[in-house]
Amino acid sequence: MTKVLVVGSINMDLVVETDSFPRLGETLFGRRFATYAGGKGANQAVAAARLGAQVAMIGCVGKDAFGAQLKSGLEAEGIDTRWVKETADAATGIAAITLSQADNAIVVVPGANHCLTTAALDAAESAFAEADVVLAQLEVPLETVERAAQLAYKHGKPFILNPAPATALSSSLLDSTTLLTPNEFELTTALGQPAADWQILLAALPGKVVMTKGSDGAYFTAANGLLQHQPGFKVTPVDTTGAGDTFNGALAAFWHLGLPEAARRAAAAGALSVTKPGAQGGMPTLAELEQLLEERT
Ligand code: RIB
């Protein structure tokens, strides 16, 4: 069983479903409102746990009802929340999500996620020592992510960084990252080359980047320098929120199988995740994933 340590955000997703996205200044009636557990960090932790990994999470919620609900939700998924802090200094992070025709627009208010300090990571150093792989995203302070990369490096653990939401990364963070998992926009932004061709960027970083491309699947350059395409698995999407997070959680859970096989399983898990509402709603169990792989091979 792979031991995955996730350093990242925990949000309550406030989801409004509409027939179309409102234009600037327009008021629309929505069809439905629901709250779902979310946050890129928590989503990736849940994805890995459902697929059989032993998962611990380092994060921060507010001392409020959302925080308590989200933390116990992680525990119900079997995730070790010893390192999930509760702060009185900020409210639990939220994401206001508008969902229309299976597409989404998201505004994140980080709240307590931005109270996750480097000191909190230092206090949890034993979790880095115990992990097989460390997984992070960019919804917590960048200096905290950089500290996570340093601690992973110190303990000789692979560090997977999902650079979302997109921001330019320092060369030291890039150097200490084992695998970067952007989408196309995040790739050019992370590398500080907004006008560059993604194929050229991937070719320059063999074995170091897996780029996701929605329903088209994922691309990476193998150690032999050849561009590899992992096709997406065709499904009927209901809600694409969290598909990238499911891909990342699965990649970490199956890290021990090597990149091509981990990417194949991650693509299948990501596809299944969009078939139900909510970021975590459609994330598959190991049995569900294996069934899809069996059906499609
Ligand atoms: O990646 C999807 C997630 O992004 C949502 O769950 C939302 O919380 C935002 O963080």
mmCIF file of C-alpha atoms and ligand atoms in Angstrom:
data_model
loop_
_atom_site.group_PDB
_atom_site.id
_atom_site.type_symbol
_atom_site.label_atom_id
_atom_site.label_comp_id
_atom_site.label_asym_id
_atom_site.label_seq_id
_atom_site.Cartn_x
_atom_site.Cartn_y
_atom_site.Cartn_z
ATOM 1 C CA MET A 1 0.000 0.000 0.000
ATOM 2 C CA THR A 2 1.553 3.308 -1.091
ATOM 3 C CA LYS A 3 1.815 5.909 1.661
ATOM 4 C CA VAL A 4 0.805 9.280 0.235
ATOM 5 C CA LEU A 5 1.290 12.550 2.109
ATOM 6 C CA VAL A 6 -0.825 15.417 0.760
ATOM 7 C CA VAL A 7 0.038 19.024 1.646
ATOM 8 C CA GLY A 8 -2.787 21.281 0.547
ATOM 9 C CA SER A 9 -6.111 23.025 0.699
ATOM 10 C CA ILE A 10 -9.436 22.028 2.199
ATOM 11 C CA ASN A 11 -12.522 23.898 0.950
ATOM 12 C CA MET A 12 -16.262 23.731 1.118
ATOM 13 C CA ASP A 13 -17.563 23.970 -2.458
ATOM 14 C CA LEU A 14 -20.723 26.085 -2.787
ATOM 15 C CA VAL A 15 -22.137 24.939 -6.097
ATOM 16 C CA VAL A 16 -24.832 26.658 -8.153
ATOM 17 C CA GLU A 17 -26.145 24.909 -11.274
ATOM 18 C CA THR A 18 -27.452 27.170 -14.041
ATOM 19 C CA ASP A 19 -28.513 26.781 -17.681
ATOM 20 C CA SER A 20 -25.872 29.306 -18.749
ATOM 21 C CA PHE A 21 -23.119 31.365 -17.134
ATOM 22 C CA PRO A 22 -24.315 34.860 -16.097
ATOM 23 C CA ARG A 23 -22.878 37.768 -18.084
ATOM 24 C CA LEU A 24 -21.396 40.770 -16.276
ATOM 25 C CA GLY A 25 -24.223 42.590 -14.466
ATOM 26 C CA GLU A 26 -26.797 39.875 -15.259
ATOM 27 C CA THR A 27 -28.960 38.090 -12.664
ATOM 28 C CA LEU A 28 -30.048 34.556 -13.505
ATOM 29 C CA PHE A 29 -32.151 31.928 -11.743
ATOM 30 C CA GLY A 30 -30.147 28.853 -10.839
ATOM 31 C CA ARG A 31 -31.545 25.318 -11.046
ATOM 32 C CA ARG A 32 -29.975 23.875 -7.904
ATOM 33 C CA PHE A 33 -27.641 24.700 -5.019
ATOM 34 C CA ALA A 34 -25.537 22.186 -3.106
ATOM 35 C CA THR A 35 -22.471 22.094 -0.863
ATOM 36 C CA TYR A 36 -19.756 19.509 -1.472
ATOM 37 C CA ALA A 37 -16.414 18.766 0.172
ATOM 38 C CA GLY A 38 -13.619 20.169 -2.007
ATOM 39 C CA GLY A 39 -10.266 21.914 -2.137
ATOM 40 C CA LYS A 40 -7.530 20.624 -4.405
ATOM 41 C CA GLY A 41 -5.547 19.143 -1.515
ATOM 42 C CA ALA A 42 -8.491 17.360 0.109
ATOM 43 C CA ASN A 43 -9.755 16.166 -3.284
ATOM 44 C CA GLN A 44 -6.382 14.640 -4.144
ATOM 45 C CA ALA A 45 -6.158 13.029 -0.704
ATOM 46 C CA VAL A 46 -9.619 11.457 -1.094
ATOM 47 C CA ALA A 47 -8.844 10.253 -4.637
ATOM 48 C CA ALA A 48 -5.684 8.481 -3.449
ATOM 49 C CA ALA A 49 -7.426 6.995 -0.388
ATOM 50 C CA ARG A 50 -10.354 5.576 -2.432
ATOM 51 C CA LEU A 51 -7.797 3.867 -4.680
ATOM 52 C CA GLY A 52 -6.241 2.062 -1.745
ATOM 53 C CA ALA A 53 -3.368 4.343 -0.727
ATOM 54 C CA GLN A 54 -2.633 5.034 2.933
ATOM 55 C CA VAL A 55 -3.072 8.800 3.057
ATOM 56 C CA ALA A 56 -2.089 11.503 5.549
ATOM 57 C CA MET A 57 -2.938 15.159 5.027
ATOM 58 C CA ILE A 58 -1.357 18.405 6.208
ATOM 59 C CA GLY A 59 -3.779 21.321 5.941
ATOM 60 C CA CYS A 60 -5.713 23.959 7.841
ATOM 61 C CA VAL A 61 -9.424 24.632 8.408
ATOM 62 C CA GLY A 62 -11.219 27.291 10.429
ATOM 63 C CA LYS A 63 -12.783 26.655 13.839
ATOM 64 C CA ASP A 64 -16.249 26.599 12.297
ATOM 65 C CA ALA A 65 -18.974 24.258 11.081
ATOM 66 C CA PHE A 66 -17.500 23.810 7.578
ATOM 67 C CA GLY A 67 -14.081 23.018 9.080
ATOM 68 C CA ALA A 68 -15.475 20.368 11.434
ATOM 69 C CA GLN A 69 -17.577 18.820 8.644
ATOM 70 C CA LEU A 70 -14.669 18.690 6.187
ATOM 71 C CA LYS A 71 -12.217 17.254 8.690
ATOM 72 C CA SER A 72 -14.586 14.473 9.709
ATOM 73 C CA GLY A 73 -15.281 13.811 6.023
ATOM 74 C CA LEU A 74 -11.564 13.197 5.469
ATOM 75 C CA GLU A 75 -11.496 10.886 8.478
ATOM 76 C CA ALA A 76 -14.469 8.940 7.099
ATOM 77 C CA GLU A 77 -12.354 8.291 3.972
ATOM 78 C CA GLY A 78 -9.666 6.760 6.227
ATOM 79 C CA ILE A 79 -7.309 9.752 5.904
ATOM 80 C CA ASP A 80 -4.966 10.558 8.781
ATOM 81 C CA THR A 81 -5.877 14.132 9.819
ATOM 82 C CA ARG A 82 -3.445 14.454 12.738
ATOM 83 C CA TRP A 83 -1.753 17.282 10.841
ATOM 84 C CA VAL A 84 -4.919 19.128 9.825
ATOM 85 C CA LYS A 85 -4.893 22.243 12.029
ATOM 86 C CA GLU A 86 -7.894 24.297 13.129
ATOM 87 C CA THR A 87 -7.298 28.042 13.272
ATOM 88 C CA ALA A 88 -9.361 30.764 14.934
ATOM 89 C CA ASP A 89 -7.700 33.367 12.684
ATOM 90 C CA ALA A 90 -9.676 32.670 9.493
ATOM 91 C CA ALA A 91 -12.792 30.930 8.225
ATOM 92 C CA THR A 92 -12.560 27.601 6.412
ATOM 93 C CA GLY A 93 -11.740 28.056 2.722
ATOM 94 C CA ILE A 94 -14.630 28.056 0.268
ATOM 95 C CA ALA A 95 -14.991 27.801 -3.484
ATOM 96 C CA ALA A 96 -17.965 29.460 -5.175
ATOM 97 C CA ILE A 97 -18.599 27.263 -8.204
ATOM 98 C CA THR A 98 -21.007 27.951 -11.042
ATOM 99 C CA LEU A 99 -21.768 24.806 -12.981
ATOM 100 C CA SER A 100 -23.356 24.868 -16.416
ATOM 101 C CA GLN A 101 -23.503 22.145 -19.099
ATOM 102 C CA ALA A 102 -20.903 20.092 -17.119
ATOM 103 C CA ASP A 103 -18.424 22.989 -17.292
ATOM 104 C CA ASN A 104 -17.513 25.238 -14.391
ATOM 105 C CA ALA A 105 -16.275 28.663 -13.275
ATOM 106 C CA ILE A 106 -14.646 28.825 -9.815
ATOM 107 C CA VAL A 107 -13.768 31.585 -7.344
ATOM 108 C CA VAL A 108 -11.738 30.366 -4.351
ATOM 109 C CA VAL A 109 -11.559 32.262 -1.050
ATOM 110 C CA PRO A 110 -8.580 30.557 0.650
ATOM 111 C CA GLY A 111 -9.330 31.636 4.257
ATOM 112 C CA ALA A 112 -7.718 29.164 6.658
ATOM 113 C CA ASN A 113 -5.736 27.509 3.844
ATOM 114 C CA HIS A 114 -3.512 30.578 3.855
ATOM 115 C CA CYS A 115 -2.792 29.996 7.563
ATOM 116 C CA LEU A 116 -0.865 26.806 6.705
ATOM 117 C CA THR A 117 2.638 27.918 7.651
ATOM 118 C CA THR A 118 6.092 26.469 7.116
ATOM 119 C CA ALA A 119 6.190 25.938 10.904
ATOM 120 C CA ALA A 120 3.173 23.607 10.634
ATOM 121 C CA LEU A 121 5.108 21.527 8.105
ATOM 122 C CA ASP A 122 8.206 21.467 10.287
ATOM 123 C CA ALA A 123 6.040 20.199 13.151
ATOM 124 C CA ALA A 124 4.835 17.397 10.857
ATOM 125 C CA GLU A 125 8.283 16.398 9.584
ATOM 126 C CA SER A 126 7.806 12.794 10.735
ATOM 127 C CA ALA A 127 4.969 12.511 8.183
ATOM 128 C CA PHE A 128 7.483 13.251 5.395
ATOM 129 C CA ALA A 129 9.823 10.595 6.771
ATOM 130 C CA GLU A 130 7.002 8.028 6.754
ATOM 131 C CA ALA A 131 5.597 8.801 3.280
ATOM 132 C CA ASP A 132 6.424 7.034 0.003
ATOM 133 C CA VAL A 133 5.371 10.038 -2.063
ATOM 134 C CA VAL A 134 4.472 13.657 -1.274
ATOM 135 C CA LEU A 135 1.787 15.512 -3.271
ATOM 136 C CA ALA A 136 1.075 19.276 -3.226
ATOM 137 C CA GLN A 137 -0.828 21.985 -5.144
ATOM 138 C CA LEU A 138 -0.851 25.803 -4.998
ATOM 139 C CA GLU A 139 -3.924 26.707 -2.931
ATOM 140 C CA VAL A 140 -1.755 27.129 0.192
ATOM 141 C CA PRO A 141 1.041 29.739 0.502
ATOM 142 C CA LEU A 142 3.852 29.268 -1.999
ATOM 143 C CA GLU A 143 6.503 29.344 0.746
ATOM 144 C CA THR A 144 4.689 26.435 2.421
ATOM 145 C CA VAL A 145 4.759 24.463 -0.838
ATOM 146 C CA GLU A 146 8.471 25.254 -1.165
ATOM 147 C CA ARG A 147 9.033 23.968 2.390
ATOM 148 C CA ALA A 148 7.113 20.785 1.515
ATOM 149 C CA ALA A 149 9.423 20.255 -1.470
ATOM 150 C CA GLN A 150 12.477 20.803 0.736
ATOM 151 C CA LEU A 151 11.254 18.352 3.384
ATOM 152 C CA ALA A 152 10.422 15.742 0.743
ATOM 153 C CA TYR A 153 13.910 16.195 -0.708
ATOM 154 C CA LYS A 154 15.526 15.990 2.740
ATOM 155 C CA HIS A 155 13.831 12.634 3.342
ATOM 156 C CA GLY A 156 14.502 11.335 -0.171
ATOM 157 C CA LYS A 157 10.802 11.204 -1.151
ATOM 158 C CA PRO A 158 9.394 11.923 -4.620
ATOM 159 C CA PHE A 159 7.580 15.265 -4.718
ATOM 160 C CA ILE A 160 4.623 15.597 -7.129
ATOM 161 C CA LEU A 161 3.481 19.186 -7.653
ATOM 162 C CA ASN A 162 0.160 20.001 -9.287
ATOM 163 C CA PRO A 163 0.790 23.692 -10.126
ATOM 164 C CA ALA A 164 -2.837 24.804 -9.781
ATOM 165 C CA PRO A 165 -4.040 27.520 -9.610
ATOM 166 C CA ALA A 166 -1.400 28.583 -12.132
ATOM 167 C CA THR A 167 1.513 30.729 -11.021
ATOM 168 C CA ALA A 168 5.164 31.095 -12.049
ATOM 169 C CA LEU A 169 7.402 28.776 -10.015
ATOM 170 C CA SER A 170 10.909 29.514 -8.724
ATOM 171 C CA SER A 171 13.759 27.528 -10.230
ATOM 172 C CA SER A 172 14.518 26.058 -6.791
ATOM 173 C CA LEU A 173 10.948 24.730 -6.483
ATOM 174 C CA LEU A 174 11.109 23.313 -10.007
ATOM 175 C CA ASP A 175 14.467 21.682 -9.247
ATOM 176 C CA SER A 176 13.166 19.985 -6.102
ATOM 177 C CA THR A 177 9.993 18.771 -7.839
ATOM 178 C CA THR A 178 10.137 15.188 -9.069
ATOM 179 C CA LEU A 179 7.030 15.413 -11.251
ATOM 180 C CA LEU A 180 5.010 18.458 -12.324
ATOM 181 C CA THR A 181 1.363 17.813 -13.313
ATOM 182 C CA PRO A 182 -0.037 20.956 -15.004
ATOM 183 C CA ASN A 183 -2.686 21.419 -17.643
ATOM 184 C CA GLU A 184 -1.558 23.280 -20.768
ATOM 185 C CA PHE A 185 -2.108 26.782 -19.335
ATOM 186 C CA GLU A 186 -0.522 25.886 -15.998
ATOM 187 C CA LEU A 187 2.527 24.434 -17.769
ATOM 188 C CA THR A 188 3.428 27.619 -19.647
ATOM 189 C CA THR A 189 2.638 29.771 -16.598
ATOM 190 C CA ALA A 190 4.598 27.581 -14.145
ATOM 191 C CA LEU A 191 7.656 27.674 -16.374
ATOM 192 C CA GLY A 192 7.316 31.445 -16.970
ATOM 193 C CA GLN A 193 6.971 30.957 -20.744
ATOM 194 C CA PRO A 194 3.379 31.983 -21.577
ATOM 195 C CA ALA A 195 3.942 32.029 -25.339
ATOM 196 C CA ALA A 196 5.797 28.708 -25.567
ATOM 197 C CA ASP A 197 4.585 25.575 -27.363
ATOM 198 C CA TRP A 198 3.686 22.857 -24.821
ATOM 199 C CA GLN A 199 5.284 20.127 -26.940
ATOM 200 C CA ILE A 200 8.632 21.916 -26.881
ATOM 201 C CA LEU A 201 8.399 22.465 -23.112
ATOM 202 C CA LEU A 202 7.559 18.786 -22.537
ATOM 203 C CA ALA A 203 10.410 17.637 -24.781
ATOM 204 C CA ALA A 204 12.845 19.713 -22.722
ATOM 205 C CA LEU A 205 11.756 18.013 -19.482
ATOM 206 C CA PRO A 206 11.748 14.229 -20.080
ATOM 207 C CA GLY A 207 10.206 12.268 -17.218
ATOM 208 C CA LYS A 208 9.589 15.474 -15.249
ATOM 209 C CA VAL A 209 6.139 16.625 -16.476
ATOM 210 C CA VAL A 210 2.789 14.972 -17.104
ATOM 211 C CA MET A 211 0.481 17.460 -18.809
ATOM 212 C CA THR A 212 -3.259 16.843 -18.575
ATOM 213 C CA LYS A 213 -5.470 17.857 -21.500
ATOM 214 C CA GLY A 214 -9.050 17.346 -20.322
ATOM 215 C CA SER A 215 -10.914 14.543 -22.066
ATOM 216 C CA ASP A 216 -7.932 14.091 -24.434
ATOM 217 C CA GLY A 217 -6.002 12.488 -21.554
ATOM 218 C CA ALA A 218 -2.378 13.272 -20.716
ATOM 219 C CA TYR A 219 0.988 13.787 -22.405
ATOM 220 C CA PHE A 220 4.515 13.279 -21.129
ATOM 221 C CA THR A 221 7.977 12.825 -22.534
ATOM 222 C CA ALA A 222 9.504 9.480 -21.641
ATOM 223 C CA ALA A 223 13.132 9.121 -20.577
ATOM 224 C CA ASN A 224 13.963 8.095 -24.195
ATOM 225 C CA GLY A 225 12.852 11.569 -25.337
ATOM 226 C CA LEU A 226 9.686 10.420 -27.155
ATOM 227 C CA LEU A 227 6.380 12.196 -26.547
ATOM 228 C CA GLN A 228 3.836 9.772 -25.041
ATOM 229 C CA HIS A 229 0.073 10.209 -25.170
ATOM 230 C CA GLN A 230 -2.196 8.562 -22.618
ATOM 231 C CA PRO A 231 -5.640 8.875 -24.245
ATOM 232 C CA GLY A 232 -8.609 9.892 -22.137
ATOM 233 C CA PHE A 233 -11.367 7.371 -21.348
ATOM 234 C CA LYS A 234 -14.666 8.405 -22.950
ATOM 235 C CA VAL A 235 -17.532 8.949 -20.492
ATOM 236 C CA THR A 236 -20.606 11.170 -20.283
ATOM 237 C CA PRO A 237 -19.628 14.108 -18.051
ATOM 238 C CA VAL A 238 -21.972 15.373 -15.333
ATOM 239 C CA ASP A 239 -19.553 17.609 -13.391
ATOM 240 C CA THR A 240 -15.880 18.065 -14.337
ATOM 241 C CA THR A 241 -14.924 19.692 -10.998
ATOM 242 C CA GLY A 242 -12.107 17.687 -9.402
ATOM 243 C CA ALA A 243 -11.156 15.643 -12.492
ATOM 244 C CA GLY A 244 -7.589 16.968 -12.388
ATOM 245 C CA ASP A 245 -7.436 16.323 -8.649
ATOM 246 C CA THR A 246 -8.539 12.728 -9.162
ATOM 247 C CA PHE A 247 -5.808 12.333 -11.806
ATOM 248 C CA ASN A 248 -3.216 13.628 -9.338
ATOM 249 C CA GLY A 249 -4.386 11.536 -6.397
ATOM 250 C CA ALA A 250 -4.360 8.426 -8.588
ATOM 251 C CA LEU A 251 -0.905 9.245 -9.959
ATOM 252 C CA ALA A 252 0.425 9.358 -6.391
ATOM 253 C CA ALA A 253 -1.443 6.202 -5.339
ATOM 254 C CA PHE A 254 -0.004 4.264 -8.312
ATOM 255 C CA TRP A 255 3.436 5.927 -8.274
ATOM 256 C CA HIS A 256 5.118 2.576 -7.572
ATOM 257 C CA LEU A 257 3.885 1.218 -10.949
ATOM 258 C CA GLY A 258 5.974 3.674 -12.985
ATOM 259 C CA LEU A 259 4.822 6.702 -14.951
ATOM 260 C CA PRO A 260 3.115 5.108 -18.021
ATOM 261 C CA GLU A 261 0.946 2.736 -15.949
ATOM 262 C CA ALA A 262 0.285 5.324 -13.225
ATOM 263 C CA ALA A 263 -0.812 7.795 -15.942
ATOM 264 C CA ARG A 264 -3.119 5.174 -17.548
ATOM 265 C CA ARG A 265 -4.845 4.501 -14.248
ATOM 266 C CA ALA A 266 -4.948 8.202 -13.402
ATOM 267 C CA ALA A 267 -6.638 8.963 -16.741
ATOM 268 C CA ALA A 268 -9.244 6.269 -16.066
ATOM 269 C CA ALA A 269 -9.857 7.534 -12.520
ATOM 270 C CA GLY A 270 -10.167 11.119 -13.778
ATOM 271 C CA ALA A 271 -12.754 10.029 -16.343
ATOM 272 C CA LEU A 272 -14.870 8.208 -13.760
ATOM 273 C CA SER A 273 -14.742 11.217 -11.433
ATOM 274 C CA VAL A 274 -16.746 13.414 -13.825
ATOM 275 C CA THR A 275 -19.695 11.030 -13.991
ATOM 276 C CA LYS A 276 -21.228 12.187 -10.679
ATOM 277 C CA PRO A 277 -21.833 15.611 -9.096
ATOM 278 C CA GLY A 278 -19.320 17.188 -6.687
ATOM 279 C CA ALA A 279 -15.544 17.181 -6.811
ATOM 280 C CA GLN A 280 -15.308 13.999 -4.749
ATOM 281 C CA GLY A 281 -18.667 12.438 -5.685
ATOM 282 C CA GLY A 282 -17.452 10.426 -8.674
ATOM 283 C CA MET A 283 -13.968 9.549 -7.464
ATOM 284 C CA PRO A 284 -13.715 5.789 -7.973
ATOM 285 C CA THR A 285 -12.811 3.042 -5.562
ATOM 286 C CA LEU A 286 -10.086 0.627 -6.649
ATOM 287 C CA ALA A 287 -12.751 -1.925 -7.657
ATOM 288 C CA GLU A 288 -14.595 0.640 -9.821
ATOM 289 C CA LEU A 289 -11.355 1.654 -11.495
ATOM 290 C CA GLU A 290 -10.357 -1.937 -12.206
ATOM 291 C CA GLN A 291 -13.787 -2.616 -13.706
ATOM 292 C CA LEU A 292 -13.422 0.288 -16.156
ATOM 293 C CA LEU A 293 -9.893 -0.779 -17.116
ATOM 294 C CA GLU A 294 -11.111 -4.328 -17.715
ATOM 295 C CA GLU A 295 -14.034 -3.115 -19.858
ATOM 296 C CA ARG A 296 -11.843 -0.819 -21.967
ATOM 297 C CA THR A 297 -8.885 -3.118 -22.691
HETATM 298 O O1 RIB B 1 -9.976 21.393 -8.379
HETATM 299 C C1 RIB B 1 -11.272 21.574 -7.931
HETATM 300 C C2 RIB B 1 -11.276 22.306 -6.625
HETATM 301 O O2 RIB B 1 -10.773 23.604 -6.836
HETATM 302 C C3 RIB B 1 -12.641 22.499 -6.021
HETATM 303 O O3 RIB B 1 -13.018 21.438 -5.178
HETATM 304 C C4 RIB B 1 -12.532 23.831 -5.317
HETATM 305 O O4 RIB B 1 -12.559 23.738 -3.931
HETATM 306 C C5 RIB B 1 -11.228 24.435 -5.812
HETATM 307 O O5 RIB B 1 -10.281 24.409 -4.844
#
